[in-house]
Amino acid sequence: NKYMTETNNFSFDDGFREYTINNDPNRTLRVNTRDYNILQRVSKALNELDSKIDSLKEEDFKLADDASEIEAFDFASDGSEVLNKFSRSAIDEIFYPGACDIIFGNANPMSTVNGVTIFEGFLRSFAETIRPILEEEEKKRKKKQDFYKKKYDELHAKKSKL
């Protein structure tokens, strides 16, 4: 058909890299390793988690001293579900919708290993991995910025002499 156009492609490094979760090739997360805001989103998620946990300590989630085992289980289950929904949403906000399923599968991110939630364990591991990449990128950006500033200053100095 003479009216159909050919699809073209722009190829450039957009900063995305792929990371497997615990070396599982079926759990691959795409991450923009040059996104300057990603560490702020991680920090925000950890702070909001602390706030969410504090809110669970408020009146609405206080367990009566004479509660039965079933009531205690229901209480713990309700709090766990609130934190599960929050942490899954937070991960998807940091990365993209569906990222939490890649990272945690169907496990509750508030599950603990050695006393640390897998939510926190993942975010700390991620931050440790991404921080040096962002620091290196910042050095490269500054070097390029300094180069252009020098050229601008040289050009401005030549115009001043005229």
mmCIF file of C-alpha atoms in Angstrom, residues 6-101:
data_model
loop_
_atom_site.group_PDB
_atom_site.id
_atom_site.type_symbol
_atom_site.label_atom_id
_atom_site.label_comp_id
_atom_site.label_asym_id
_atom_site.label_seq_id
_atom_site.Cartn_x
_atom_site.Cartn_y
_atom_site.Cartn_z
ATOM 1 C CA GLU A 6 7.758 2.586 7.250
ATOM 2 C CA THR A 7 8.327 2.395 10.987
ATOM 3 C CA ASN A 8 11.623 3.952 11.967
ATOM 4 C CA ASN A 9 13.491 3.716 15.211
ATOM 5 C CA PHE A 10 15.569 6.075 17.334
ATOM 6 C CA SER A 11 18.272 4.213 19.216
ATOM 7 C CA PHE A 12 20.145 5.818 22.086
ATOM 8 C CA ASP A 13 21.240 4.900 25.589
ATOM 9 C CA ASP A 14 18.310 5.872 27.800
ATOM 10 C CA GLY A 15 19.936 4.606 30.978
ATOM 11 C CA PHE A 16 17.821 1.471 31.364
ATOM 12 C CA ARG A 17 19.556 -1.671 32.580
ATOM 13 C CA GLU A 18 18.169 -5.080 33.429
ATOM 14 C CA TYR A 19 18.761 -6.721 36.801
ATOM 15 C CA THR A 20 17.773 -10.214 37.829
ATOM 16 C CA ILE A 21 16.359 -10.720 41.287
ATOM 17 C CA ASN A 22 18.472 -13.196 43.263
ATOM 18 C CA ASN A 23 19.954 -14.518 39.989
ATOM 19 C CA ASP A 24 16.564 -15.755 38.774
ATOM 20 C CA PRO A 25 16.362 -15.099 34.993
ATOM 21 C CA ASN A 26 12.558 -15.262 35.204
ATOM 22 C CA ARG A 27 12.589 -12.257 37.558
ATOM 23 C CA THR A 28 14.169 -9.435 35.574
ATOM 24 C CA LEU A 29 13.615 -5.816 36.533
ATOM 25 C CA ARG A 30 14.261 -2.969 34.063
ATOM 26 C CA VAL A 31 15.674 0.062 35.858
ATOM 27 C CA ASN A 32 16.646 3.493 34.605
ATOM 28 C CA THR A 33 20.014 3.643 36.337
ATOM 29 C CA ARG A 34 20.476 7.300 35.370
ATOM 30 C CA ASP A 35 17.217 8.531 36.924
ATOM 31 C CA TYR A 36 18.328 11.146 39.463
ATOM 32 C CA ASN A 37 14.989 10.920 41.297
ATOM 33 C CA ILE A 38 15.008 7.184 41.953
ATOM 34 C CA LEU A 39 16.886 7.360 45.257
ATOM 35 C CA GLN A 40 14.470 10.052 46.460
ATOM 36 C CA ARG A 41 11.571 7.723 45.635
ATOM 37 C CA VAL A 42 13.283 4.922 47.594
ATOM 38 C CA SER A 43 13.860 7.222 50.578
ATOM 39 C CA LYS A 44 10.253 8.443 50.395
ATOM 40 C CA ALA A 45 8.967 4.850 50.374
ATOM 41 C CA LEU A 46 11.037 3.904 53.430
ATOM 42 C CA ASN A 47 9.879 7.023 55.315
ATOM 43 C CA GLU A 48 6.244 6.405 54.386
ATOM 44 C CA LEU A 49 6.590 2.792 55.526
ATOM 45 C CA ASP A 50 7.770 4.022 58.939
ATOM 46 C CA SER A 51 4.752 6.349 59.085
ATOM 47 C CA LYS A 52 2.404 3.546 58.040
ATOM 48 C CA ILE A 53 3.777 1.283 60.778
ATOM 49 C CA ASP A 54 3.365 4.095 63.316
ATOM 50 C CA SER A 55 -0.244 4.586 62.202
ATOM 51 C CA LEU A 56 -0.929 0.900 62.846
ATOM 52 C CA LYS A 57 0.064 1.511 66.452
ATOM 53 C CA GLU A 58 -2.755 4.048 66.812
ATOM 54 C CA GLU A 59 -6.167 3.338 68.352
ATOM 55 C CA ASP A 60 -7.777 1.683 65.329
ATOM 56 C CA PHE A 61 -5.293 -1.164 65.471
ATOM 57 C CA LYS A 62 -4.952 -1.682 69.233
ATOM 58 C CA LEU A 63 -5.623 -5.241 70.310
ATOM 59 C CA ALA A 64 -7.690 -5.694 73.451
ATOM 60 C CA ASP A 65 -5.829 -7.315 76.343
ATOM 61 C CA ASP A 66 -8.469 -10.065 76.597
ATOM 62 C CA ALA A 67 -8.490 -10.849 72.850
ATOM 63 C CA SER A 68 -8.851 -14.457 71.818
ATOM 64 C CA GLU A 69 -6.249 -16.212 69.650
ATOM 65 C CA ILE A 70 -8.562 -15.854 66.636
ATOM 66 C CA GLU A 71 -8.971 -12.120 67.287
ATOM 67 C CA ALA A 72 -5.198 -11.777 67.659
ATOM 68 C CA PHE A 73 -4.673 -13.624 64.368
ATOM 69 C CA ASP A 74 -7.265 -11.445 62.602
ATOM 70 C CA PHE A 75 -5.631 -8.338 64.075
ATOM 71 C CA ALA A 76 -2.174 -9.369 62.861
ATOM 72 C CA SER A 77 -3.591 -10.366 59.487
ATOM 73 C CA ASP A 78 -5.314 -6.982 59.023
ATOM 74 C CA GLY A 79 -2.128 -5.066 59.845
ATOM 75 C CA SER A 80 -0.083 -7.327 57.598
ATOM 76 C CA GLU A 81 -2.468 -6.780 54.695
ATOM 77 C CA VAL A 82 -2.331 -2.987 55.120
ATOM 78 C CA LEU A 83 1.476 -3.107 54.977
ATOM 79 C CA ASN A 84 1.426 -5.607 52.090
ATOM 80 C CA LYS A 85 -0.750 -3.300 49.968
ATOM 81 C CA PHE A 86 1.308 -0.253 50.884
ATOM 82 C CA SER A 87 4.690 -1.827 50.122
ATOM 83 C CA ARG A 88 3.536 -3.310 46.800
ATOM 84 C CA SER A 89 2.160 0.068 45.755
ATOM 85 C CA ALA A 90 5.373 1.819 46.855
ATOM 86 C CA ILE A 91 7.564 -0.513 44.762
ATOM 87 C CA ASP A 92 5.370 0.029 41.708
ATOM 88 C CA GLU A 93 5.643 3.803 42.273
ATOM 89 C CA ILE A 94 9.431 3.640 42.485
ATOM 90 C CA PHE A 95 9.774 1.563 39.316
ATOM 91 C CA TYR A 96 6.664 0.815 37.243
ATOM 92 C CA PRO A 97 3.361 -1.080 37.569
ATOM 93 C CA GLY A 98 4.033 -4.780 38.066
ATOM 94 C CA ALA A 99 7.574 -4.350 39.394
ATOM 95 C CA CYS A 100 6.552 -5.657 42.819
ATOM 96 C CA ASP A 101 5.401 -8.939 41.258
#
